[in-house]
């Protein structure tokens, strides 16, 4: 890791630029469950999504008074899906802002980047994670973008994109996303 040069030097001299991200951001699960922070779920957790970096806006459901926000698992860089079980792990200083949005219930973590809206669904098997992400994205389109149920389904059938965020944690994480350029103005 060469912070001065802003990259990582791999064997053979291959240089990869740094792409800092947090693998773990979450709140307390519902129903007072005691779940390891390494397990992602509807509360967030160790989702290991490589685009969870600077400028991203993450929305999490609040299940308990005070939310009990936690974050960690810094990576200087990590491949999508965390295919070998780890990224370039590092400590990091993080600056963030927390806003409480009252009377807005969401079922799964939602995120906005400069280019996409997206939902992170986590479960095993992978198909169940895919279903959670897809269903929550449909709900978001209906609630905030004026789509009917059928309209959201049709739109998603043509415009949705998917990524696998992790396949190494106790639950797998799938990302369902829509390019902002395709969305109607709010």
PDB file of C-alpha atoms in Angstrom:
ATOM      1  CA  UNK A   1       0.000   0.000   0.000  1.00  0.00           C
ATOM      2  CA  UNK A   2       1.609   3.224  -1.171  1.00  0.00           C
ATOM      3  CA  UNK A   3      -0.424   6.135   0.191  1.00  0.00           C
ATOM      4  CA  UNK A   4       1.997   8.684  -1.246  1.00  0.00           C
ATOM      5  CA  UNK A   5       1.467   7.379  -4.768  1.00  0.00           C
ATOM      6  CA  UNK A   6      -2.227   6.756  -4.054  1.00  0.00           C
ATOM      7  CA  UNK A   7      -2.215   3.100  -4.968  1.00  0.00           C
ATOM      8  CA  UNK A   8      -1.364  -0.484  -4.284  1.00  0.00           C
ATOM      9  CA  UNK A   9       1.503  -2.266  -5.971  1.00  0.00           C
ATOM     10  CA  UNK A  10       0.716  -5.899  -6.791  1.00  0.00           C
ATOM     11  CA  UNK A  11       3.258  -8.635  -7.522  1.00  0.00           C
ATOM     12  CA  UNK A  12       4.743  -8.094 -10.955  1.00  0.00           C
ATOM     13  CA  UNK A  13       4.568  -4.311 -10.576  1.00  0.00           C
ATOM     14  CA  UNK A  14       0.854  -3.937 -11.373  1.00  0.00           C
ATOM     15  CA  UNK A  15      -0.426  -0.727  -9.797  1.00  0.00           C
ATOM     16  CA  UNK A  16      -4.050  -0.428  -8.671  1.00  0.00           C
ATOM     17  CA  UNK A  17      -5.470   2.934  -7.561  1.00  0.00           C
ATOM     18  CA  UNK A  18      -6.936   3.163  -4.077  1.00  0.00           C
ATOM     19  CA  UNK A  19     -10.730   3.005  -3.811  1.00  0.00           C
ATOM     20  CA  UNK A  20     -11.445   3.322  -0.070  1.00  0.00           C
ATOM     21  CA  UNK A  21     -14.693   1.839   1.229  1.00  0.00           C
ATOM     22  CA  UNK A  22     -16.329   0.582   4.401  1.00  0.00           C
ATOM     23  CA  UNK A  23     -17.430  -3.029   4.364  1.00  0.00           C
ATOM     24  CA  UNK A  24     -19.575  -2.801   7.473  1.00  0.00           C
ATOM     25  CA  UNK A  25     -22.246  -0.177   8.228  1.00  0.00           C
ATOM     26  CA  UNK A  26     -25.396  -1.031  10.107  1.00  0.00           C
ATOM     27  CA  UNK A  27     -27.815  -0.502  12.958  1.00  0.00           C
ATOM     28  CA  UNK A  28     -29.264  -2.789  15.608  1.00  0.00           C
ATOM     29  CA  UNK A  29     -31.469  -5.542  14.139  1.00  0.00           C
ATOM     30  CA  UNK A  30     -35.183  -5.648  14.916  1.00  0.00           C
ATOM     31  CA  UNK A  31     -36.671  -7.669  17.777  1.00  0.00           C
ATOM     32  CA  UNK A  32     -33.589  -7.238  19.991  1.00  0.00           C
ATOM     33  CA  UNK A  33     -31.734  -9.939  18.058  1.00  0.00           C
ATOM     34  CA  UNK A  34     -28.074 -10.430  18.943  1.00  0.00           C
ATOM     35  CA  UNK A  35     -26.386 -10.932  15.579  1.00  0.00           C
ATOM     36  CA  UNK A  36     -22.678 -10.705  14.781  1.00  0.00           C
ATOM     37  CA  UNK A  37     -21.611  -7.590  12.891  1.00  0.00           C
ATOM     38  CA  UNK A  38     -20.089  -9.946  10.300  1.00  0.00           C
ATOM     39  CA  UNK A  39     -23.604 -10.948   9.211  1.00  0.00           C
ATOM     40  CA  UNK A  40     -25.388  -8.610   6.783  1.00  0.00           C
ATOM     41  CA  UNK A  41     -29.170  -8.310   6.778  1.00  0.00           C
ATOM     42  CA  UNK A  42     -32.060  -5.850   6.678  1.00  0.00           C
ATOM     43  CA  UNK A  43     -30.179  -3.762   9.288  1.00  0.00           C
ATOM     44  CA  UNK A  44     -27.100  -3.377   7.054  1.00  0.00           C
ATOM     45  CA  UNK A  45     -24.023  -4.933   8.607  1.00  0.00           C
ATOM     46  CA  UNK A  46     -21.105  -6.481   6.762  1.00  0.00           C
ATOM     47  CA  UNK A  47     -22.500  -5.936   3.256  1.00  0.00           C
ATOM     48  CA  UNK A  48     -19.010  -5.532   1.749  1.00  0.00           C
ATOM     49  CA  UNK A  49     -20.224  -3.457  -1.202  1.00  0.00           C
ATOM     50  CA  UNK A  50     -17.171  -2.047  -2.984  1.00  0.00           C
ATOM     51  CA  UNK A  51     -19.007   1.178  -3.918  1.00  0.00           C
ATOM     52  CA  UNK A  52     -19.750   2.054  -0.266  1.00  0.00           C
ATOM     53  CA  UNK A  53     -17.213   4.856  -0.375  1.00  0.00           C
ATOM     54  CA  UNK A  54     -16.893   8.617  -0.420  1.00  0.00           C
ATOM     55  CA  UNK A  55     -20.025  10.434  -1.545  1.00  0.00           C
ATOM     56  CA  UNK A  56     -22.385   7.485  -1.109  1.00  0.00           C
ATOM     57  CA  UNK A  57     -25.610   8.109   0.801  1.00  0.00           C
ATOM     58  CA  UNK A  58     -26.799   5.062   2.761  1.00  0.00           C
ATOM     59  CA  UNK A  59     -30.287   4.773   4.253  1.00  0.00           C
ATOM     60  CA  UNK A  60     -30.923   2.195   6.971  1.00  0.00           C
ATOM     61  CA  UNK A  61     -34.099   1.252   8.833  1.00  0.00           C
ATOM     62  CA  UNK A  62     -34.195   2.238  12.498  1.00  0.00           C
ATOM     63  CA  UNK A  63     -35.243  -0.782  14.546  1.00  0.00           C
ATOM     64  CA  UNK A  64     -34.307   0.269  18.085  1.00  0.00           C
ATOM     65  CA  UNK A  65     -34.247   3.580  19.994  1.00  0.00           C
ATOM     66  CA  UNK A  66     -31.061   5.432  19.092  1.00  0.00           C
ATOM     67  CA  UNK A  67     -30.517   3.136  16.073  1.00  0.00           C
ATOM     68  CA  UNK A  68     -27.178   1.914  17.554  1.00  0.00           C
ATOM     69  CA  UNK A  69     -25.201   2.705  14.395  1.00  0.00           C
ATOM     70  CA  UNK A  70     -21.949   0.825  13.865  1.00  0.00           C
ATOM     71  CA  UNK A  71     -19.326   0.950  11.126  1.00  0.00           C
ATOM     72  CA  UNK A  72     -15.933  -0.491  10.318  1.00  0.00           C
ATOM     73  CA  UNK A  73     -14.139  -3.010   8.098  1.00  0.00           C
ATOM     74  CA  UNK A  74     -12.127  -0.453   6.147  1.00  0.00           C
ATOM     75  CA  UNK A  75     -10.687  -1.446   2.798  1.00  0.00           C
ATOM     76  CA  UNK A  76      -8.255   0.596   0.718  1.00  0.00           C
ATOM     77  CA  UNK A  77      -9.546  -1.397  -2.256  1.00  0.00           C
ATOM     78  CA  UNK A  78     -11.680  -4.502  -2.775  1.00  0.00           C
ATOM     79  CA  UNK A  79     -12.974  -6.395  -5.793  1.00  0.00           C
ATOM     80  CA  UNK A  80     -16.750  -6.700  -6.292  1.00  0.00           C
ATOM     81  CA  UNK A  81     -18.105  -9.695  -4.410  1.00  0.00           C
ATOM     82  CA  UNK A  82     -15.023  -9.913  -2.177  1.00  0.00           C
ATOM     83  CA  UNK A  83     -14.143 -13.033  -4.216  1.00  0.00           C
ATOM     84  CA  UNK A  84     -11.160 -14.209  -2.175  1.00  0.00           C
ATOM     85  CA  UNK A  85     -12.641 -13.393   1.235  1.00  0.00           C
ATOM     86  CA  UNK A  86     -10.751 -10.173   1.826  1.00  0.00           C
ATOM     87  CA  UNK A  87      -9.897  -6.870   0.238  1.00  0.00           C
ATOM     88  CA  UNK A  88      -6.923  -4.654   0.976  1.00  0.00           C
ATOM     89  CA  UNK A  89      -7.844  -4.294   4.663  1.00  0.00           C
ATOM     90  CA  UNK A  90      -6.790  -1.097   6.426  1.00  0.00           C
ATOM     91  CA  UNK A  91      -7.687   1.228   9.238  1.00  0.00           C
ATOM     92  CA  UNK A  92      -9.198   4.531   8.196  1.00  0.00           C
ATOM     93  CA  UNK A  93     -10.577   7.760   9.542  1.00  0.00           C
ATOM     94  CA  UNK A  94     -14.142   8.342   8.390  1.00  0.00           C
ATOM     95  CA  UNK A  95     -16.249  11.496   8.350  1.00  0.00           C
ATOM     96  CA  UNK A  96     -19.992  11.077   7.987  1.00  0.00           C
ATOM     97  CA  UNK A  97     -23.296  12.764   8.727  1.00  0.00           C
ATOM     98  CA  UNK A  98     -26.384  11.109  10.180  1.00  0.00           C
ATOM     99  CA  UNK A  99     -29.854  12.404   9.329  1.00  0.00           C
ATOM    100  CA  UNK A 100     -32.974  10.957  10.930  1.00  0.00           C
ATOM    101  CA  UNK A 101     -35.853  10.725   8.460  1.00  0.00           C
ATOM    102  CA  UNK A 102     -39.027  10.283  10.478  1.00  0.00           C
ATOM    103  CA  UNK A 103     -42.107   8.420   9.275  1.00  0.00           C
ATOM    104  CA  UNK A 104     -40.309   6.762   6.357  1.00  0.00           C
ATOM    105  CA  UNK A 105     -40.210   3.014   6.776  1.00  0.00           C
ATOM    106  CA  UNK A 106     -37.848   0.992   4.604  1.00  0.00           C
ATOM    107  CA  UNK A 107     -37.316  -2.743   4.670  1.00  0.00           C
ATOM    108  CA  UNK A 108     -33.727  -3.033   3.388  1.00  0.00           C
ATOM    109  CA  UNK A 109     -30.684  -0.765   3.084  1.00  0.00           C
ATOM    110  CA  UNK A 110     -31.034   1.790   0.310  1.00  0.00           C
ATOM    111  CA  UNK A 111     -28.178   3.760  -1.163  1.00  0.00           C
ATOM    112  CA  UNK A 112     -27.608   6.588  -3.609  1.00  0.00           C
ATOM    113  CA  UNK A 113     -24.426   7.278  -5.523  1.00  0.00           C
ATOM    114  CA  UNK A 114     -23.865  10.052  -8.036  1.00  0.00           C
ATOM    115  CA  UNK A 115     -25.112   7.741 -10.796  1.00  0.00           C
ATOM    116  CA  UNK A 116     -27.537   5.184  -9.267  1.00  0.00           C
ATOM    117  CA  UNK A 117     -30.183   4.419  -6.692  1.00  0.00           C
ATOM    118  CA  UNK A 118     -29.741   0.953  -5.275  1.00  0.00           C
ATOM    119  CA  UNK A 119     -30.882  -1.538  -2.667  1.00  0.00           C
ATOM    120  CA  UNK A 120     -28.750  -4.107  -0.860  1.00  0.00           C
ATOM    121  CA  UNK A 121     -30.482  -7.399  -0.046  1.00  0.00           C
ATOM    122  CA  UNK A 122     -28.714 -10.001   2.092  1.00  0.00           C
ATOM    123  CA  UNK A 123     -29.613 -13.655   2.693  1.00  0.00           C
ATOM    124  CA  UNK A 124     -28.777 -17.233   1.818  1.00  0.00           C
ATOM    125  CA  UNK A 125     -29.305 -18.616  -0.714  1.00  0.00           C
ATOM    126  CA  UNK A 126     -28.220 -15.960  -3.209  1.00  0.00           C
ATOM    127  CA  UNK A 127     -31.654 -16.058  -4.880  1.00  0.00           C
ATOM    128  CA  UNK A 128     -33.286 -14.866  -1.651  1.00  0.00           C
ATOM    129  CA  UNK A 129     -30.851 -11.914  -1.445  1.00  0.00           C
ATOM    130  CA  UNK A 130     -31.738 -11.106  -5.077  1.00  0.00           C
ATOM    131  CA  UNK A 131     -35.451 -11.178  -4.206  1.00  0.00           C
ATOM    132  CA  UNK A 132     -35.036  -8.884  -1.178  1.00  0.00           C
ATOM    133  CA  UNK A 133     -33.088  -6.321  -3.226  1.00  0.00           C
ATOM    134  CA  UNK A 134     -35.539  -6.473  -6.139  1.00  0.00           C
ATOM    135  CA  UNK A 135     -38.665  -6.163  -3.992  1.00  0.00           C
ATOM    136  CA  UNK A 136     -37.302  -3.217  -1.995  1.00  0.00           C
ATOM    137  CA  UNK A 137     -36.191  -1.425  -5.175  1.00  0.00           C
ATOM    138  CA  UNK A 138     -39.709  -1.831  -6.572  1.00  0.00           C
ATOM    139  CA  UNK A 139     -41.176  -0.376  -3.358  1.00  0.00           C
ATOM    140  CA  UNK A 140     -38.784   2.580  -3.594  1.00  0.00           C
ATOM    141  CA  UNK A 141     -39.797   3.300  -7.193  1.00  0.00           C
ATOM    142  CA  UNK A 142     -43.461   3.222  -6.197  1.00  0.00           C
ATOM    143  CA  UNK A 143     -43.075   5.357  -3.057  1.00  0.00           C
ATOM    144  CA  UNK A 144     -40.682   8.036  -4.305  1.00  0.00           C
ATOM    145  CA  UNK A 145     -40.885   8.052  -8.095  1.00  0.00           C
ATOM    146  CA  UNK A 146     -44.627   7.683  -8.738  1.00  0.00           C
ATOM    147  CA  UNK A 147     -44.631   4.252 -10.357  1.00  0.00           C
ATOM    148  CA  UNK A 148     -47.590   1.914 -10.068  1.00  0.00           C
ATOM    149  CA  UNK A 149     -46.803  -1.654  -9.024  1.00  0.00           C
ATOM    150  CA  UNK A 150     -47.038  -2.895 -12.616  1.00  0.00           C
ATOM    151  CA  UNK A 151     -45.218   0.168 -13.940  1.00  0.00           C
ATOM    152  CA  UNK A 152     -42.319  -0.370 -11.526  1.00  0.00           C
ATOM    153  CA  UNK A 153     -42.077  -4.036 -12.517  1.00  0.00           C
ATOM    154  CA  UNK A 154     -42.076  -3.210 -16.221  1.00  0.00           C
ATOM    155  CA  UNK A 155     -39.504  -0.430 -15.758  1.00  0.00           C
ATOM    156  CA  UNK A 156     -37.233  -2.673 -13.691  1.00  0.00           C
ATOM    157  CA  UNK A 157     -37.487  -5.382 -16.335  1.00  0.00           C
ATOM    158  CA  UNK A 158     -35.860  -2.980 -18.784  1.00  0.00           C
ATOM    159  CA  UNK A 159     -33.647  -0.751 -16.621  1.00  0.00           C
ATOM    160  CA  UNK A 160     -32.410  -2.670 -13.569  1.00  0.00           C
ATOM    161  CA  UNK A 161     -28.798  -3.664 -13.055  1.00  0.00           C
ATOM    162  CA  UNK A 162     -27.422  -6.154 -10.515  1.00  0.00           C
ATOM    163  CA  UNK A 163     -24.143  -6.701  -8.699  1.00  0.00           C
ATOM    164  CA  UNK A 164     -23.044  -9.309  -6.205  1.00  0.00           C
ATOM    165  CA  UNK A 165     -21.547  -7.404  -3.279  1.00  0.00           C
ATOM    166  CA  UNK A 166     -20.365 -10.390  -1.257  1.00  0.00           C
ATOM    167  CA  UNK A 167     -20.398 -14.170  -1.283  1.00  0.00           C
ATOM    168  CA  UNK A 168     -18.133 -14.752   1.724  1.00  0.00           C
ATOM    169  CA  UNK A 169     -20.156 -13.610   4.748  1.00  0.00           C
ATOM    170  CA  UNK A 170     -22.786 -15.634   6.656  1.00  0.00           C
ATOM    171  CA  UNK A 171     -25.372 -14.031   4.318  1.00  0.00           C
ATOM    172  CA  UNK A 172     -24.676 -13.098   0.699  1.00  0.00           C
ATOM    173  CA  UNK A 173     -25.439  -9.559  -0.533  1.00  0.00           C
ATOM    174  CA  UNK A 174     -26.990  -8.634  -3.889  1.00  0.00           C
ATOM    175  CA  UNK A 175     -27.320  -5.074  -5.179  1.00  0.00           C
ATOM    176  CA  UNK A 176     -30.300  -4.096  -7.357  1.00  0.00           C
ATOM    177  CA  UNK A 177     -29.846  -0.693  -8.960  1.00  0.00           C
ATOM    178  CA  UNK A 178     -31.258   1.771 -11.470  1.00  0.00           C
ATOM    179  CA  UNK A 179     -29.268   4.501 -13.256  1.00  0.00           C
ATOM    180  CA  UNK A 180     -30.484   7.920 -12.095  1.00  0.00           C
ATOM    181  CA  UNK A 181     -30.402   9.139 -15.700  1.00  0.00           C
ATOM    182  CA  UNK A 182     -33.349   6.814 -16.460  1.00  0.00           C
ATOM    183  CA  UNK A 183     -35.521   7.892 -13.514  1.00  0.00           C
ATOM    184  CA  UNK A 184     -38.334  10.444 -13.732  1.00  0.00           C
ATOM    185  CA  UNK A 185     -37.597  13.699 -11.924  1.00  0.00           C
ATOM    186  CA  UNK A 186     -38.908  13.878  -8.370  1.00  0.00           C
TER     187      UNK A 186
END
